Coordinates of C-alpha atoms in Angstrom, one line a residue:
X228 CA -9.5 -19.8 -19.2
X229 CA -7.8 -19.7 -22.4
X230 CA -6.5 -16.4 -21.9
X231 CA -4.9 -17.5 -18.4
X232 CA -3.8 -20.7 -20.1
X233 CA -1.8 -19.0 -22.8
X234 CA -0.5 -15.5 -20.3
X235 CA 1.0 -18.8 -18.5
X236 CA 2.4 -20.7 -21.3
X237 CA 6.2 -19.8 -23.4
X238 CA 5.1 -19.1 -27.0
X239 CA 7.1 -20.7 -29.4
X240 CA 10.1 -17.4 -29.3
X241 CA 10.2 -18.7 -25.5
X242 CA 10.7 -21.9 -26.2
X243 CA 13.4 -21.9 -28.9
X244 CA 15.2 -19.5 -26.4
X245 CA 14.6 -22.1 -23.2
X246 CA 15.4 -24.9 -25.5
X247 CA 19.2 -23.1 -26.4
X248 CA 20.0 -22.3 -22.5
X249 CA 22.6 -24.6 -20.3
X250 CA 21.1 -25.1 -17.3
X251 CA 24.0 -26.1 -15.5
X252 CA 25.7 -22.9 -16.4
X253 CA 25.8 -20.1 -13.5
X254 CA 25.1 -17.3 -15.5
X255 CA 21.3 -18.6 -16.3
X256 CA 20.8 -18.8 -12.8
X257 CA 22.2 -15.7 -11.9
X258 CA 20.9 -14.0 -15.0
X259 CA 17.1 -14.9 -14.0
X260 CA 17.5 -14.6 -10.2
X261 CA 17.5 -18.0 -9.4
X262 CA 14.8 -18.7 -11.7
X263 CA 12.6 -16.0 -11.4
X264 CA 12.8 -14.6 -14.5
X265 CA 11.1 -18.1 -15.8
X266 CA 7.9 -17.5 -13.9
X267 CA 4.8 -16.1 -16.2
X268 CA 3.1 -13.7 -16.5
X269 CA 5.2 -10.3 -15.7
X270 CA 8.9 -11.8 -15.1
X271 CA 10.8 -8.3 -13.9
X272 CA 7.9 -8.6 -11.8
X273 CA 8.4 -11.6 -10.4
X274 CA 12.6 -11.0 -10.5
X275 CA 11.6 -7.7 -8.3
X276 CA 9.6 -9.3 -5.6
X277 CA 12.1 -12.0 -5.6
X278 CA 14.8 -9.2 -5.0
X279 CA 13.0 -7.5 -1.6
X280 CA 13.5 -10.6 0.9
X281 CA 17.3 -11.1 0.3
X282 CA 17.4 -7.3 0.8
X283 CA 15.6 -7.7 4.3
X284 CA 17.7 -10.4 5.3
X285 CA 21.3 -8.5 4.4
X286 CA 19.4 -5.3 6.7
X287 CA 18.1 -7.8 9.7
X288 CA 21.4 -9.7 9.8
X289 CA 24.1 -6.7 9.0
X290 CA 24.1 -3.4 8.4
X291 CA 23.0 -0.9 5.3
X292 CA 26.8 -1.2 4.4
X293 CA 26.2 -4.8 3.8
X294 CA 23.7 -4.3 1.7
X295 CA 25.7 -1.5 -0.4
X296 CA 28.4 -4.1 -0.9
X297 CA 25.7 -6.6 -2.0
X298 CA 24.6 -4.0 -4.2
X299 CA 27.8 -3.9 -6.0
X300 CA 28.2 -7.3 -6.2
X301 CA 25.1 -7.9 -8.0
X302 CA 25.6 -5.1 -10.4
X303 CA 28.8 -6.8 -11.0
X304 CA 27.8 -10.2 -11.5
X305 CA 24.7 -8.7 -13.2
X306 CA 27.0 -7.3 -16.2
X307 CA 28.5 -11.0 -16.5
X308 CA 25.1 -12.8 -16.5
X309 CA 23.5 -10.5 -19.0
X310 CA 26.6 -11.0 -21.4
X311 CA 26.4 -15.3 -20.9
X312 CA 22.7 -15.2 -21.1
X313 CA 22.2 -13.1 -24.4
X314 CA 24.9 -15.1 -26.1
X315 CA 23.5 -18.1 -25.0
X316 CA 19.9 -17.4 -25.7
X317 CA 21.1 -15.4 -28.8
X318 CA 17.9 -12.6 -27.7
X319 CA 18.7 -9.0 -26.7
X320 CA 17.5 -8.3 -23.1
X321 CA 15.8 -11.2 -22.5
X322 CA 12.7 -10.6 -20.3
X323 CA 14.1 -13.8 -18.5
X324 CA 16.5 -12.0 -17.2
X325 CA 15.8 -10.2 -14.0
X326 CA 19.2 -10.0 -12.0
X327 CA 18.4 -5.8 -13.5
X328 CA 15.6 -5.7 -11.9
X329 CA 17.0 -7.0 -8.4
X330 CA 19.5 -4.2 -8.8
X331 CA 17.1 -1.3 -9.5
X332 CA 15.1 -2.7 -6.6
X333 CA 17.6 -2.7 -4.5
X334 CA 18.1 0.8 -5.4
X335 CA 14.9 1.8 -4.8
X336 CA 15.0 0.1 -1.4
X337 CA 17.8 1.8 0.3
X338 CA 16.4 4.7 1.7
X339 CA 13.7 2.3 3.1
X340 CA 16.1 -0.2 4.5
X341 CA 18.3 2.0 5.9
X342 CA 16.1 4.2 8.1
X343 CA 15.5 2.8 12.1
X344 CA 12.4 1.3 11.6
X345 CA 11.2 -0.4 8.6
X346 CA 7.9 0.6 7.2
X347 CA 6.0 -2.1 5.4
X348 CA 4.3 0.4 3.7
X349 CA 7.7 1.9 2.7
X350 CA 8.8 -1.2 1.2
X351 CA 5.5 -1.5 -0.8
X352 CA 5.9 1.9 -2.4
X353 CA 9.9 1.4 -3.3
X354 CA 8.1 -1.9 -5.4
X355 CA 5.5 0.1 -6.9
X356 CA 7.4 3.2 -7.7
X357 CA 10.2 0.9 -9.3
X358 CA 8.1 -1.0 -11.2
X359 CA 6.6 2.3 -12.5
X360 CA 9.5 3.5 -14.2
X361 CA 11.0 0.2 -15.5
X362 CA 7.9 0.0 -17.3
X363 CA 7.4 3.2 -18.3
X364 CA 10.7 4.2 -18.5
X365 CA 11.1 7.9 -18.4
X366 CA 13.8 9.7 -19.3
X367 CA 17.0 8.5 -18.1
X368 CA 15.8 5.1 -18.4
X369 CA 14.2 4.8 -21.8
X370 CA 17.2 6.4 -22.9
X371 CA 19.7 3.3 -21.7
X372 CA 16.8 1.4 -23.0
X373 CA 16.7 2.7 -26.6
X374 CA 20.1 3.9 -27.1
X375 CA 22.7 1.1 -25.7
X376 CA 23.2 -2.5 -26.6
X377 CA 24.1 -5.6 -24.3
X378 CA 24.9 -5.5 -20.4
X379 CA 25.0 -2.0 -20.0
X380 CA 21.5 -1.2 -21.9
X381 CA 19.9 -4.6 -19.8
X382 CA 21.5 -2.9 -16.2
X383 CA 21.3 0.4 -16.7
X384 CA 17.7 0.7 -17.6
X385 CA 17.1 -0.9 -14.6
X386 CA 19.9 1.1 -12.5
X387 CA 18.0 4.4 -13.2
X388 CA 14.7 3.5 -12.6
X389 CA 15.4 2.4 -9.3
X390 CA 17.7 5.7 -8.8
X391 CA 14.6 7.9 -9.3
X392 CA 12.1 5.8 -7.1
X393 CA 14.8 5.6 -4.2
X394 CA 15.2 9.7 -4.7
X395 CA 11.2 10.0 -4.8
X396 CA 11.5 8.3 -1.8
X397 CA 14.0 9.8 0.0
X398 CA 11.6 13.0 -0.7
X399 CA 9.2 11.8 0.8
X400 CA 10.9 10.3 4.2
X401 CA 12.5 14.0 4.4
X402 CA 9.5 15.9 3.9
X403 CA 7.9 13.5 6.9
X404 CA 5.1 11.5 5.0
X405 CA 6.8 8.3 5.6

């Protein structure tokens, strides 16, 4: 219980960077997805399955052009949030912030969300595959990881990850196991 209670609980880092954020301020929303990027244990977690029902919604209500223009726009906006939030907080790559991770899923989504049908299963695997590489970030994406600083390093991590899972993907709809 005490393991749970703590996993679930800001240590005092967490804190002192919660305690220097203006709420009121758009970029800490935007930065952690509308408050995702608060929730415990495993935020890019949470910021990523946060990300797949807006992505469904741009799909079922408009076209996979929509969703590329969405796309955009939150790489865009992702930049600016990243830069507000870590001079705010005053921490590099906050795990807070997830607007990355709603990029990189989105990324990995697109060759889901754009074929006729959409396959739950689909769906499931762009999440898992993402996830994989964020975390274990392979080359490309340990390489923005390691080697850059601020919004690019924060984004582009994120950015390539989802690259290879939506490629991975794509394989595997063309080869006919999706």
């Amino acid at each position: 219980m005490k393991y749970l209670q703590r996993l679930l609980t800001p240590d005092n880092a967490e804190r002192a960077v919660l305690a220097r954020l203006n709420y009121r301020a758009p970029s800490v929303w935007v930065a952690t997805w509308l408050g995702c990027g608060f929730m415990r244990p495993a935020p890019g977690t949470w910021g990523s399955l946060g990300a797949i029902p807006p992505a469904l919604l741009i799909i079922l209500l408009g076209e996979p052009k929509h969703l590329l223009a969405a796309l955009f726009l939150i790489i865009a906006v992702g930049f600016w949030a990243c830069k507000h939030f870590e001079a705010m907080s005053g921490e590099k790559d906050s795990k807070m912030i997830v607007i990355d991770e709603v990029a990189g899923q989105w990324i990995a989504l697109w060759p889901v969300l754009t074929m006729p049908v959409i396959s739950p299963f689909l769906v499931l695997a762009a999440f898992v595959l993402f996830r994989l590489f964020d975390i274990t970030k392979p080359f490309p994406v340990g390489w923005f990881d390691r080697k850059l600083t601020g919004p690019i390093s924060v984004m582009g991590d994120d950015i390539a990850a989802g690259l290879i899972a939506a490629l991975i993907l794509q394989g595997l709809i063309y080869a006919g196991f999706a």
